[in-house]
PDB file of C-alpha atoms in Angstrom:
ATOM      1  CA  UNK A  40      97.844  45.455  23.655  1.00  0.00           C
ATOM      2  CA  UNK A  41      94.860  47.774  24.259  1.00  0.00           C
ATOM      3  CA  UNK A  42      93.566  49.908  21.380  1.00  0.00           C
ATOM      4  CA  UNK A  43      90.713  52.428  21.296  1.00  0.00           C
ATOM      5  CA  UNK A  44      88.973  53.442  18.060  1.00  0.00           C
ATOM      6  CA  UNK A  45      85.698  54.935  16.883  1.00  0.00           C
ATOM      7  CA  UNK A  46      83.303  52.282  15.674  1.00  0.00           C
ATOM      8  CA  UNK A  47      80.540  54.789  14.822  1.00  0.00           C
ATOM      9  CA  UNK A  48      81.319  58.436  14.118  1.00  0.00           C
ATOM     10  CA  UNK A  49      77.668  59.502  14.017  1.00  0.00           C
ATOM     11  CA  UNK A  50      76.870  58.569  17.618  1.00  0.00           C
ATOM     12  CA  UNK A  51      80.452  58.781  18.925  1.00  0.00           C
ATOM     13  CA  UNK A  52      80.652  55.162  20.069  1.00  0.00           C
ATOM     14  CA  UNK A  53      84.204  54.036  20.820  1.00  0.00           C
ATOM     15  CA  UNK A  54      85.488  50.482  20.762  1.00  0.00           C
ATOM     16  CA  UNK A  55      88.190  48.867  22.886  1.00  0.00           C
ATOM     17  CA  UNK A  56      90.251  45.987  21.572  1.00  0.00           C
ATOM     18  CA  UNK A  57      92.731  43.827  23.459  1.00  0.00           C
ATOM     19  CA  UNK A  58      95.183  41.501  21.714  1.00  0.00           C
ATOM     20  CA  UNK A  59      93.346  42.292  18.467  1.00  0.00           C
ATOM     21  CA  UNK A  60      89.955  40.983  19.628  1.00  0.00           C
ATOM     22  CA  UNK A  61      86.737  42.905  20.216  1.00  0.00           C
ATOM     23  CA  UNK A  62      85.921  44.468  23.585  1.00  0.00           C
ATOM     24  CA  UNK A  63      83.128  42.007  24.309  1.00  0.00           C
ATOM     25  CA  UNK A  64      85.846  39.472  25.147  1.00  0.00           C
ATOM     26  CA  UNK A  65      87.286  41.806  27.824  1.00  0.00           C
ATOM     27  CA  UNK A  66      85.945  41.958  31.354  1.00  0.00           C
ATOM     28  CA  UNK A  67      85.816  45.581  32.540  1.00  0.00           C
ATOM     29  CA  UNK A  68      85.335  46.014  36.278  1.00  0.00           C
ATOM     30  CA  UNK A  69      85.190  48.781  38.852  1.00  0.00           C
ATOM     31  CA  UNK A  70      87.103  47.659  41.938  1.00  0.00           C
ATOM     32  CA  UNK A  71      86.448  44.063  40.828  1.00  0.00           C
ATOM     33  CA  UNK A  72      82.685  44.607  40.471  1.00  0.00           C
ATOM     34  CA  UNK A  73      81.468  44.184  36.835  1.00  0.00           C
ATOM     35  CA  UNK A  74      81.186  47.625  35.233  1.00  0.00           C
ATOM     36  CA  UNK A  75      80.522  47.367  31.494  1.00  0.00           C
ATOM     37  CA  UNK A  76      77.551  45.143  30.719  1.00  0.00           C
ATOM     38  CA  UNK A  77      74.446  45.297  28.551  1.00  0.00           C
ATOM     39  CA  UNK A  78      73.760  48.758  27.119  1.00  0.00           C
ATOM     40  CA  UNK A  79      76.946  50.071  28.696  1.00  0.00           C
ATOM     41  CA  UNK A  80      78.969  48.105  26.134  1.00  0.00           C
ATOM     42  CA  UNK A  81      78.654  51.126  23.848  1.00  0.00           C
ATOM     43  CA  UNK A  82      79.663  53.896  26.243  1.00  0.00           C
ATOM     44  CA  UNK A  83      80.983  52.169  29.376  1.00  0.00           C
ATOM     45  CA  UNK A  84      84.366  53.819  29.921  1.00  0.00           C
ATOM     46  CA  UNK A  85      83.200  57.226  28.678  1.00  0.00           C
ATOM     47  CA  UNK A  86      80.899  57.220  31.712  1.00  0.00           C
ATOM     48  CA  UNK A  87      83.936  57.208  34.047  1.00  0.00           C
ATOM     49  CA  UNK A  88      85.608  60.644  34.157  1.00  0.00           C
ATOM     50  CA  UNK A  89      89.383  60.430  34.210  1.00  0.00           C
ATOM     51  CA  UNK A  90      89.757  62.651  37.271  1.00  0.00           C
ATOM     52  CA  UNK A  91      87.824  60.071  39.350  1.00  0.00           C
ATOM     53  CA  UNK A  92      90.291  57.264  38.611  1.00  0.00           C
ATOM     54  CA  UNK A  93      93.137  56.513  41.004  1.00  0.00           C
ATOM     55  CA  UNK A  94      94.608  53.627  38.974  1.00  0.00           C
ATOM     56  CA  UNK A  95      93.935  51.131  36.200  1.00  0.00           C
ATOM     57  CA  UNK A  96      95.070  47.503  36.209  1.00  0.00           C
ATOM     58  CA  UNK A  97      95.312  45.473  33.008  1.00  0.00           C
ATOM     59  CA  UNK A  98      95.450  41.668  33.122  1.00  0.00           C
ATOM     60  CA  UNK A  99      96.031  39.602  29.991  1.00  0.00           C
ATOM     61  CA  UNK A 100      94.507  36.211  29.434  1.00  0.00           C
ATOM     62  CA  UNK A 101      91.462  34.444  30.813  1.00  0.00           C
ATOM     63  CA  UNK A 102      90.047  35.427  34.182  1.00  0.00           C
ATOM     64  CA  UNK A 103      90.727  33.897  37.568  1.00  0.00           C
ATOM     65  CA  UNK A 104      88.443  33.031  40.469  1.00  0.00           C
ATOM     66  CA  UNK A 105      89.487  36.190  42.319  1.00  0.00           C
ATOM     67  CA  UNK A 106      89.189  38.617  39.403  1.00  0.00           C
ATOM     68  CA  UNK A 107      86.156  37.102  37.664  1.00  0.00           C
ATOM     69  CA  UNK A 108      85.647  34.366  35.135  1.00  0.00           C
ATOM     70  CA  UNK A 109      84.079  36.345  32.274  1.00  0.00           C
ATOM     71  CA  UNK A 110      87.224  37.580  30.518  1.00  0.00           C
ATOM     72  CA  UNK A 111      88.602  35.764  27.481  1.00  0.00           C
ATOM     73  CA  UNK A 112      91.414  38.030  26.290  1.00  0.00           C
ATOM     74  CA  UNK A 113      91.925  40.031  29.478  1.00  0.00           C
ATOM     75  CA  UNK A 114      90.555  42.288  32.150  1.00  0.00           C
ATOM     76  CA  UNK A 115      90.590  46.048  32.772  1.00  0.00           C
ATOM     77  CA  UNK A 116      89.956  47.089  36.378  1.00  0.00           C
ATOM     78  CA  UNK A 117      89.390  50.690  37.473  1.00  0.00           C
ATOM     79  CA  UNK A 118      90.017  51.958  40.996  1.00  0.00           C
ATOM     80  CA  UNK A 119      88.388  55.174  42.182  1.00  0.00           C
ATOM     81  CA  UNK A 120      90.147  57.499  44.614  1.00  0.00           C
ATOM     82  CA  UNK A 121      89.611  56.221  48.145  1.00  0.00           C
ATOM     83  CA  UNK A 122      88.675  58.539  51.031  1.00  0.00           C
ATOM     84  CA  UNK A 123      91.741  57.540  53.073  1.00  0.00           C
ATOM     85  CA  UNK A 124      94.053  58.318  50.130  1.00  0.00           C
ATOM     86  CA  UNK A 125      92.743  61.843  49.549  1.00  0.00           C
ATOM     87  CA  UNK A 126      95.096  64.671  50.572  1.00  0.00           C
ATOM     88  CA  UNK A 127      92.456  67.413  50.236  1.00  0.00           C
ATOM     89  CA  UNK A 128      88.807  67.622  51.192  1.00  0.00           C
ATOM     90  CA  UNK A 129      88.040  69.357  47.892  1.00  0.00           C
ATOM     91  CA  UNK A 130      89.491  68.414  44.508  1.00  0.00           C
ATOM     92  CA  UNK A 131      88.261  70.573  41.627  1.00  0.00           C
ATOM     93  CA  UNK A 132      89.158  70.098  37.952  1.00  0.00           C
ATOM     94  CA  UNK A 133      87.863  72.247  35.070  1.00  0.00           C
ATOM     95  CA  UNK A 134      88.602  71.714  31.382  1.00  0.00           C
ATOM     96  CA  UNK A 135      87.688  73.692  28.255  1.00  0.00           C
ATOM     97  CA  UNK A 136      89.012  73.682  24.689  1.00  0.00           C
ATOM     98  CA  UNK A 137      88.731  75.784  21.557  1.00  0.00           C
ATOM     99  CA  UNK A 138      86.143  73.428  20.034  1.00  0.00           C
ATOM    100  CA  UNK A 139      83.644  74.425  22.708  1.00  0.00           C
ATOM    101  CA  UNK A 140      83.816  71.442  25.021  1.00  0.00           C
ATOM    102  CA  UNK A 141      83.509  72.161  28.755  1.00  0.00           C
ATOM    103  CA  UNK A 142      84.009  69.737  31.662  1.00  0.00           C
ATOM    104  CA  UNK A 143      83.683  70.312  35.390  1.00  0.00           C
ATOM    105  CA  UNK A 144      84.800  67.680  37.924  1.00  0.00           C
ATOM    106  CA  UNK A 145      84.416  68.157  41.662  1.00  0.00           C
ATOM    107  CA  UNK A 146      85.343  65.592  44.337  1.00  0.00           C
ATOM    108  CA  UNK A 147      84.407  66.107  47.991  1.00  0.00           C
ATOM    109  CA  UNK A 148      85.946  63.870  50.674  1.00  0.00           C
ATOM    110  CA  UNK A 149      84.934  63.094  54.252  1.00  0.00           C
ATOM    111  CA  UNK A 150      87.779  61.477  56.223  1.00  0.00           C
ATOM    112  CA  UNK A 151      86.682  61.929  59.848  1.00  0.00           C
ATOM    113  CA  UNK A 152      84.636  59.368  61.747  1.00  0.00           C
ATOM    114  CA  UNK A 153      84.208  55.633  61.326  1.00  0.00           C
ATOM    115  CA  UNK A 154      82.427  56.118  57.990  1.00  0.00           C
ATOM    116  CA  UNK A 155      84.532  57.795  55.305  1.00  0.00           C
ATOM    117  CA  UNK A 156      82.999  59.066  52.074  1.00  0.00           C
ATOM    118  CA  UNK A 157      83.688  60.461  48.595  1.00  0.00           C
ATOM    119  CA  UNK A 158      81.214  62.431  46.493  1.00  0.00           C
ATOM    120  CA  UNK A 159      82.239  62.535  42.812  1.00  0.00           C
ATOM    121  CA  UNK A 160      80.487  64.978  40.458  1.00  0.00           C
ATOM    122  CA  UNK A 161      80.961  65.473  36.725  1.00  0.00           C
ATOM    123  CA  UNK A 162      79.293  67.812  34.225  1.00  0.00           C
ATOM    124  CA  UNK A 163      80.312  67.906  30.560  1.00  0.00           C
ATOM    125  CA  UNK A 164      78.844  70.012  27.763  1.00  0.00           C
ATOM    126  CA  UNK A 165      79.542  70.101  24.032  1.00  0.00           C
ATOM    127  CA  UNK A 166      76.938  71.748  21.799  1.00  0.00           C
ATOM    128  CA  UNK A 167      78.930  72.965  18.800  1.00  0.00           C
ATOM    129  CA  UNK A 168      78.217  71.753  15.268  1.00  0.00           C
ATOM    130  CA  UNK A 169      81.546  70.930  13.607  1.00  0.00           C
ATOM    131  CA  UNK A 170      81.617  69.737  10.004  1.00  0.00           C
ATOM    132  CA  UNK A 171      85.061  69.671   8.418  1.00  0.00           C
ATOM    133  CA  UNK A 172      85.269  66.152   6.962  1.00  0.00           C
ATOM    134  CA  UNK A 173      84.734  65.957   3.200  1.00  0.00           C
ATOM    135  CA  UNK A 174      86.110  67.440  -0.013  1.00  0.00           C
ATOM    136  CA  UNK A 175      84.631  68.824  -3.214  1.00  0.00           C
ATOM    137  CA  UNK A 176      86.028  70.019  -6.570  1.00  0.00           C
ATOM    138  CA  UNK A 177      85.197  73.451  -7.948  1.00  0.00           C
ATOM    139  CA  UNK A 178      85.160  74.476 -11.625  1.00  0.00           C
ATOM    140  CA  UNK A 179      88.897  75.260 -11.630  1.00  0.00           C
ATOM    141  CA  UNK A 180      89.711  71.648 -10.657  1.00  0.00           C
ATOM    142  CA  UNK A 181      91.060  72.745  -7.279  1.00  0.00           C
ATOM    143  CA  UNK A 182      90.139  70.687  -4.233  1.00  0.00           C
ATOM    144  CA  UNK A 183      88.678  72.745  -1.364  1.00  0.00           C
ATOM    145  CA  UNK A 184      88.090  71.678   2.219  1.00  0.00           C
ATOM    146  CA  UNK A 185      84.345  71.335   2.757  1.00  0.00           C
ATOM    147  CA  UNK A 186      81.991  69.451   5.017  1.00  0.00           C
ATOM    148  CA  UNK A 187      79.816  66.455   4.214  1.00  0.00           C
ATOM    149  CA  UNK A 188      76.815  67.956   6.089  1.00  0.00           C
ATOM    150  CA  UNK A 189      77.255  65.417   8.895  1.00  0.00           C
ATOM    151  CA  UNK A 190      78.524  66.304  12.357  1.00  0.00           C
ATOM    152  CA  UNK A 191      82.139  65.226  12.842  1.00  0.00           C
ATOM    153  CA  UNK A 192      81.334  64.450  16.484  1.00  0.00           C
ATOM    154  CA  UNK A 193      78.001  64.305  18.300  1.00  0.00           C
ATOM    155  CA  UNK A 194      76.759  67.006  20.645  1.00  0.00           C
ATOM    156  CA  UNK A 195      76.889  65.622  24.198  1.00  0.00           C
ATOM    157  CA  UNK A 196      75.514  66.813  27.525  1.00  0.00           C
ATOM    158  CA  UNK A 197      76.199  64.690  30.612  1.00  0.00           C
ATOM    159  CA  UNK A 198      75.630  64.862  34.369  1.00  0.00           C
ATOM    160  CA  UNK A 199      77.313  62.118  36.391  1.00  0.00           C
ATOM    161  CA  UNK A 200      77.251  61.639  40.189  1.00  0.00           C
ATOM    162  CA  UNK A 201      78.811  58.947  42.385  1.00  0.00           C
ATOM    163  CA  UNK A 202      78.791  58.628  46.170  1.00  0.00           C
ATOM    164  CA  UNK A 203      80.770  56.034  48.108  1.00  0.00           C
ATOM    165  CA  UNK A 204      80.856  55.169  51.809  1.00  0.00           C
ATOM    166  CA  UNK A 205      83.544  53.053  53.474  1.00  0.00           C
ATOM    167  CA  UNK A 206      83.862  51.553  56.951  1.00  0.00           C
ATOM    168  CA  UNK A 207      86.976  49.676  58.048  1.00  0.00           C
ATOM    169  CA  UNK A 208      88.251  48.237  61.291  1.00  0.00           C
ATOM    170  CA  UNK A 209      90.297  45.205  62.325  1.00  0.00           C
ATOM    171  CA  UNK A 210      87.461  42.773  61.579  1.00  0.00           C
ATOM    172  CA  UNK A 211      85.135  44.332  59.014  1.00  0.00           C
ATOM    173  CA  UNK A 212      85.180  46.198  55.731  1.00  0.00           C
ATOM    174  CA  UNK A 213      81.885  47.570  54.460  1.00  0.00           C
ATOM    175  CA  UNK A 214      81.524  49.691  51.314  1.00  0.00           C
ATOM    176  CA  UNK A 215      78.536  51.114  49.416  1.00  0.00           C
ATOM    177  CA  UNK A 216      78.569  52.896  46.068  1.00  0.00           C
ATOM    178  CA  UNK A 217      75.642  54.655  44.351  1.00  0.00           C
ATOM    179  CA  UNK A 218      75.916  56.205  40.888  1.00  0.00           C
ATOM    180  CA  UNK A 219      73.483  58.102  38.696  1.00  0.00           C
ATOM    181  CA  UNK A 220      73.953  59.449  35.181  1.00  0.00           C
ATOM    182  CA  UNK A 221      71.888  61.395  32.654  1.00  0.00           C
ATOM    183  CA  UNK A 222      73.264  61.935  29.151  1.00  0.00           C
ATOM    184  CA  UNK A 223      71.983  63.213  25.815  1.00  0.00           C
ATOM    185  CA  UNK A 224      73.715  62.648  22.471  1.00  0.00           C
ATOM    186  CA  UNK A 225      72.730  64.260  19.178  1.00  0.00           C
ATOM    187  CA  UNK A 226      74.378  63.434  15.884  1.00  0.00           C
ATOM    188  CA  UNK A 227      73.689  63.058  12.195  1.00  0.00           C
ATOM    189  CA  UNK A 228      73.190  65.798   9.611  1.00  0.00           C
ATOM    190  CA  UNK A 229      73.772  69.352  10.802  1.00  0.00           C
ATOM    191  CA  UNK A 230      70.759  71.548  11.523  1.00  0.00           C
ATOM    192  CA  UNK A 231      72.338  74.745  10.165  1.00  0.00           C
ATOM    193  CA  UNK A 232      71.953  73.454   6.590  1.00  0.00           C
ATOM    194  CA  UNK A 233      68.592  73.524   4.859  1.00  0.00           C
ATOM    195  CA  UNK A 234      68.214  69.760   4.447  1.00  0.00           C
ATOM    196  CA  UNK A 235      64.713  68.320   3.953  1.00  0.00           C
ATOM    197  CA  UNK A 236      64.011  65.385   6.298  1.00  0.00           C
ATOM    198  CA  UNK A 237      67.572  65.289   7.783  1.00  0.00           C
ATOM    199  CA  UNK A 238      69.103  62.124   9.220  1.00  0.00           C
ATOM    200  CA  UNK A 239      69.259  62.665  12.989  1.00  0.00           C
ATOM    201  CA  UNK A 240      70.541  60.484  15.834  1.00  0.00           C
ATOM    202  CA  UNK A 241      69.103  61.296  19.269  1.00  0.00           C
ATOM    203  CA  UNK A 242      70.223  59.034  22.142  1.00  0.00           C
ATOM    204  CA  UNK A 243      69.094  59.675  25.729  1.00  0.00           C
ATOM    205  CA  UNK A 244      70.785  57.571  28.426  1.00  0.00           C
ATOM    206  CA  UNK A 245      69.673  57.273  32.041  1.00  0.00           C
ATOM    207  CA  UNK A 246      71.699  55.061  34.374  1.00  0.00           C
ATOM    208  CA  UNK A 247      71.390  54.166  38.053  1.00  0.00           C
ATOM    209  CA  UNK A 248      73.676  51.720  39.874  1.00  0.00           C
ATOM    210  CA  UNK A 249      74.056  50.408  43.426  1.00  0.00           C
ATOM    211  CA  UNK A 250      76.860  48.155  44.632  1.00  0.00           C
ATOM    212  CA  UNK A 251      78.141  46.920  47.968  1.00  0.00           C
ATOM    213  CA  UNK A 252      81.076  45.045  49.470  1.00  0.00           C
ATOM    214  CA  UNK A 253      80.968  43.378  52.858  1.00  0.00           C
ATOM    215  CA  UNK A 254      83.994  41.487  54.199  1.00  0.00           C
ATOM    216  CA  UNK A 255      84.781  39.715  57.473  1.00  0.00           C
ATOM    217  CA  UNK A 256      88.136  38.519  58.766  1.00  0.00           C
ATOM    218  CA  UNK A 257      87.748  35.090  60.372  1.00  0.00           C
ATOM    219  CA  UNK A 258      89.181  35.434  63.897  1.00  0.00           C
ATOM    220  CA  UNK A 259      90.037  31.757  64.365  1.00  0.00           C
ATOM    221  CA  UNK A 260      91.612  31.349  60.914  1.00  0.00           C
ATOM    222  CA  UNK A 261      94.573  33.709  60.454  1.00  0.00           C
ATOM    223  CA  UNK A 262      94.933  34.993  56.930  1.00  0.00           C
ATOM    224  CA  UNK A 263      91.423  33.929  55.900  1.00  0.00           C
ATOM    225  CA  UNK A 264      88.346  36.047  55.243  1.00  0.00           C
ATOM    226  CA  UNK A 265      84.913  35.854  53.679  1.00  0.00           C
ATOM    227  CA  UNK A 266      83.225  38.513  51.568  1.00  0.00           C
ATOM    228  CA  UNK A 267      80.065  39.303  49.639  1.00  0.00           C
ATOM    229  CA  UNK A 268      79.797  41.641  46.643  1.00  0.00           C
ATOM    230  CA  UNK A 269      76.441  42.741  45.210  1.00  0.00           C
ATOM    231  CA  UNK A 270      75.511  45.073  42.361  1.00  0.00           C
ATOM    232  CA  UNK A 271      72.306  46.387  40.824  1.00  0.00           C
ATOM    233  CA  UNK A 272      72.006  48.395  37.631  1.00  0.00           C
ATOM    234  CA  UNK A 273      69.140  50.042  35.735  1.00  0.00           C
ATOM    235  CA  UNK A 274      69.889  51.539  32.312  1.00  0.00           C
ATOM    236  CA  UNK A 275      67.429  52.979  29.825  1.00  0.00           C
TER     237      UNK A 275
END
């Protein structure tokens, strides 16, 4: 029921669809705090490295009071790795492929003390100009593989940091999350060709987010609790 496709090959924007409808009808949350809003509609999930994610929940249909009222076709909720669930203090993941893409993910965990913490770091780099899409006919009527002078995928450089702090006891649960991201995307016509006035796409993203969760268990009302969730985001 969930499909991912490229909606714009020049800038590398991907689109999520659920039950055949556009992603704007889906509520995407991070531990039930709204995640993809505003400018993040274009790149929201690409800003969450896969090695950070502990689980993903998918709910079909309109939203509930608990999960949020903004979904029309469904909800996608991401859960980061929690400090108490980590088996190692250091989790390091490196990825590289033959196309020249490099990723480095490092997660540091603090489990001792009343306050537990995760520090998530991500660096990705892709600076290779690839142009394979397109065909042309030579004089012998044979079709040869040739480029169309446009990048098949944009060049991307990204630095992404997230720090979370958690405090739990029998009566309280307090959590804070801070995230910062800097990303540059370059697409359009390739620079290695001598093209006068080339078509170029240059997108620079800067993102800063703060969120908190504070919950209290009501001592005189078994099974009942009260909580407050806040979030702040700045995206240019």
